[in-house]
Coordinates of C-alpha atoms in Angstrom, one line a residue:
Chain A
X128 CA 0.0 0.0 0.0
X129 CA 1.3 3.4 -0.9
X130 CA 2.2 5.5 2.0
X131 CA 3.2 9.1 2.7
X132 CA 4.3 10.1 6.2
X133 CA 5.1 13.6 7.4
X134 CA 6.8 14.8 10.5
X135 CA 6.4 16.5 12.8
X136 CA 2.6 16.7 13.0
X137 CA 2.7 20.1 14.5
X138 CA 5.3 22.8 15.1
X139 CA 5.4 26.2 16.9
X140 CA 8.4 28.5 16.2
X141 CA 9.3 32.1 16.7
X142 CA 9.5 34.5 13.9
X143 CA 12.9 34.4 12.3
X144 CA 13.6 30.8 13.1
X145 CA 14.4 28.2 10.4
X146 CA 12.3 25.1 10.2
X147 CA 12.7 21.8 8.4
X148 CA 9.6 19.7 7.5
X149 CA 10.0 16.1 6.6
X150 CA 8.2 13.8 4.2
X151 CA 8.9 10.1 3.7
X152 CA 7.2 7.9 1.2
X153 CA 6.8 4.3 0.1
X154 CA 5.2 4.0 -3.3
X155 CA 5.4 1.8 -6.3
X156 CA 6.6 3.5 -9.5
X157 CA 7.6 6.7 -7.9
X158 CA 7.5 9.7 -10.4
X159 CA 7.4 12.9 -8.4
X160 CA 6.8 14.4 -5.0
X161 CA 4.8 17.6 -4.5
X162 CA 4.7 20.1 -1.6
X163 CA 1.6 22.3 -1.0
X164 CA 0.8 25.0 1.5
X165 CA -2.7 25.1 2.9
X166 CA -4.0 28.1 4.8
X167 CA -7.7 28.5 5.2
X168 CA -8.8 27.2 1.9
X169 CA -7.5 24.8 -0.7
X170 CA -3.8 23.9 -1.0
X171 CA -1.5 26.1 -3.1
X172 CA 1.3 24.5 -5.0
X173 CA 4.9 25.1 -3.8
X174 CA 7.2 22.6 -5.5
X175 CA 7.4 19.5 -7.6
X176 CA 10.5 17.3 -7.2
X177 CA 11.4 14.6 -9.6
X178 CA 15.2 14.3 -9.3
X179 CA 17.4 13.4 -6.3
X180 CA 19.7 16.0 -4.9
X181 CA 18.5 19.0 -6.9
X182 CA 17.3 21.8 -4.6
X183 CA 14.3 23.8 -5.7
X184 CA 14.1 27.2 -4.2
X185 CA 11.5 29.9 -4.0
X186 CA 12.3 32.9 -1.8
X187 CA 12.8 31.7 1.7
X188 CA 11.4 28.2 0.9
X189 CA 13.5 25.4 -0.5
X190 CA 13.1 21.7 -1.0
X191 CA 15.1 18.7 -1.9
X192 CA 14.4 15.0 -2.7
X193 CA 16.4 11.9 -1.8
X194 CA 15.2 9.0 -3.9
X195 CA 17.6 6.6 -2.3
X196 CA 16.4 7.2 1.2
X197 CA 12.8 7.9 0.0
X198 CA 12.3 11.3 1.6
X199 CA 12.0 15.0 1.0
X200 CA 12.5 18.0 3.2
X201 CA 11.0 21.4 3.0
X202 CA 13.0 24.2 4.5
X203 CA 11.7 27.6 5.5
X204 CA 14.3 30.2 6.6
X205 CA 13.6 33.4 8.5
X206 CA 10.1 32.4 9.2
X207 CA 7.3 35.0 9.3
X208 CA 3.8 34.8 10.8
X209 CA 2.5 34.5 7.2
X210 CA 4.2 31.2 6.9
X211 CA 1.7 29.7 9.5
X212 CA -0.2 27.0 7.6
X213 CA -0.4 23.3 7.1
X214 CA 2.2 22.0 4.7
X215 CA 1.2 19.0 2.8
X216 CA 3.4 16.5 0.9
X217 CA 1.9 14.4 -1.8
X218 CA 3.0 11.7 -4.2
X219 CA 1.2 10.7 -7.4
X220 CA 0.2 7.0 -7.2
X221 CA -1.6 4.5 -9.3
X222 CA -2.3 4.6 -13.0
X223 CA -4.3 7.8 -12.7
X224 CA -1.6 9.5 -10.8
X225 CA -4.0 10.4 -8.0
X226 CA -2.2 12.3 -5.2
X227 CA -1.7 10.4 -2.0
X228 CA -1.3 13.0 0.8
X229 CA 0.6 12.9 4.0
X230 CA -1.1 14.0 7.2
X231 CA 0.5 17.4 6.9
X232 CA 2.6 19.4 9.3
X233 CA 0.8 22.3 11.0
X234 CA 3.3 25.2 11.4
X235 CA 2.6 28.1 13.6
X236 CA 5.0 31.0 13.6
X237 CA 4.6 33.3 16.6
X238 CA 6.0 36.9 17.2
Chain B
X297 CA 0.1 28.2 -12.5
X298 CA -3.1 27.0 -14.0
X299 CA -6.4 28.2 -12.6
X300 CA -9.1 25.9 -11.3
X301 CA -12.4 27.4 -10.3
X302 CA -14.7 25.7 -7.8
X303 CA -18.2 26.9 -7.2
X304 CA -19.8 27.5 -4.7
X305 CA -17.3 28.4 -2.0
X306 CA -19.7 27.5 0.7
X307 CA -23.2 26.2 0.9
X308 CA -25.7 25.4 3.6
X309 CA -28.5 23.0 2.8
X310 CA -31.2 21.2 4.5
X311 CA -30.9 17.5 5.3
X312 CA -32.3 15.3 2.5
X313 CA -31.6 17.8 -0.3
X314 CA -29.0 17.4 -3.0
X315 CA -26.1 19.8 -3.6
X316 CA -24.1 20.2 -6.8
X317 CA -20.5 21.4 -6.7
X318 CA -18.7 22.5 -9.9
X319 CA -15.1 22.4 -10.8
X320 CA -13.8 24.1 -13.9
X321 CA -10.3 24.4 -15.3
X322 CA -10.1 27.9 -16.8
X323 CA -7.0 27.9 -18.9
X324 CA -6.2 24.3 -19.6
X325 CA -7.8 21.1 -20.5
X326 CA -8.2 18.8 -17.6
X327 CA -8.1 15.2 -18.7
X328 CA -8.3 14.1 -15.1
X329 CA -10.1 15.6 -12.1
X330 CA -9.9 14.5 -8.5
X331 CA -12.4 15.1 -5.7
X332 CA -11.2 15.2 -2.2
X333 CA -12.9 15.6 1.2
X334 CA -11.2 17.2 4.2
X335 CA -12.4 17.1 7.8
X336 CA -11.2 19.7 10.3
X337 CA -7.5 19.3 11.1
X338 CA -7.2 16.3 8.9
X339 CA -5.5 15.8 5.5
X340 CA -7.2 15.5 2.2
X341 CA -8.9 12.2 1.5
X342 CA -9.4 11.3 -2.1
X343 CA -13.0 10.4 -2.9
X344 CA -12.8 9.7 -6.6
X345 CA -10.9 10.2 -9.8
X346 CA -12.7 11.2 -13.0
X347 CA -11.6 11.2 -16.6
X348 CA -13.4 13.1 -19.2
X349 CA -16.1 11.1 -20.9
X350 CA -15.9 8.0 -18.6
X351 CA -17.2 6.8 -15.3
X352 CA -15.5 8.0 -12.2
X353 CA -13.3 5.6 -10.1
X354 CA -14.3 5.8 -6.5
X355 CA -12.0 5.1 -3.6
X356 CA -12.9 2.3 -1.2
X357 CA -15.6 3.3 1.2
X358 CA -17.0 6.1 -0.9
X359 CA -20.6 5.6 -1.9
X360 CA -20.9 6.2 -5.7
X361 CA -24.7 6.6 -5.5
X362 CA -24.4 9.2 -2.9
X363 CA -21.5 11.2 -4.4
X364 CA -22.4 11.5 -8.1
X365 CA -19.5 12.6 -10.3
X366 CA -19.9 13.8 -13.9
X367 CA -16.9 14.8 -16.1
X368 CA -18.8 15.8 -19.2
X369 CA -16.1 18.0 -20.8
X370 CA -12.4 18.6 -20.5
X371 CA -13.0 21.7 -18.5
X372 CA -15.9 20.8 -16.2
X373 CA -16.5 18.2 -13.5
X374 CA -19.4 18.2 -11.0
X375 CA -19.9 16.5 -7.7
X376 CA -23.4 16.0 -6.5
X377 CA -24.0 15.1 -2.9
X378 CA -27.4 13.4 -3.0
X379 CA -29.8 13.3 0.0
X380 CA -27.2 15.1 2.1
X381 CA -27.1 14.5 5.8
X382 CA -25.3 16.4 8.6
X383 CA -22.4 13.8 8.5
X384 CA -21.7 14.9 4.9
X385 CA -20.8 18.3 6.2
X386 CA -17.2 18.8 5.2
X387 CA -14.8 20.7 3.0
X388 CA -14.8 19.4 -0.6
X389 CA -11.9 20.2 -2.9
X390 CA -11.4 19.4 -6.5
X391 CA -8.1 19.3 -8.4
X392 CA -7.4 19.1 -12.1
X393 CA -4.5 17.8 -14.1
X394 CA -3.7 18.1 -17.7
X395 CA -2.7 15.2 -19.8
X396 CA 0.7 13.5 -20.4
X397 CA 3.9 13.4 -18.5
X398 CA 4.6 14.4 -15.0
X399 CA 2.4 17.4 -14.1
X400 CA 1.3 18.8 -10.9
X401 CA -2.4 19.0 -10.0
X402 CA -4.0 22.4 -9.4
X403 CA -6.7 22.8 -6.8
X404 CA -9.9 24.7 -6.8
X405 CA -10.7 27.0 -3.9
X406 CA -12.8 24.3 -2.1
X407 CA -16.5 24.2 -1.1
X408 CA -17.5 24.2 2.5
X409 CA -20.7 22.2 2.8
X410 CA -22.9 22.4 5.9
X411 CA -26.0 20.3 6.1
X412 CA -28.5 21.3 8.7

């Protein structure tokens, strides 16, 4: 059975801190891994990773994939209160490439 | 990124009535659309996958007669919650994906359904 596991489940940090969110997976026919940010409504796309070791970067957010160890990390540096959200990791599975989501990591950034 | 529009954003309906939710891809052709359900503080749970012009594939435990999905065109899929009950109250989200290769799925804004 395909599985995506995220850790930690929840995290509270102070503004300015750096955080690392983890996502491990066990899927057959791995193709890609996606990160999403969900605030009050639907998830917004952050990154799609397909190759090991190549960092993707967008502002203070960056992500990298390790296909040998079957995990990805999402880094957020100099966190701001606006980064408070649930961060979801997902992997396309099956012939229809439906997304299997992890449970998410709830990040709260305080002043 | 591509735009997926979901309508309505929220709806309150009486128990026993049916509710239709629309999901449209505005600037691309969505060969596949996915419908998710999300309960508070939980992750997205896939309900069904629909491909244009064919019957939807439902996940285990999802009643296909209760959650009717129609994907009549490459830009529109609908989810109808039939004979809704309070336990159907949830956040429903659609996502759409174009064809071919490795592509990310784009999400609609979600629909918060409350059945009273």
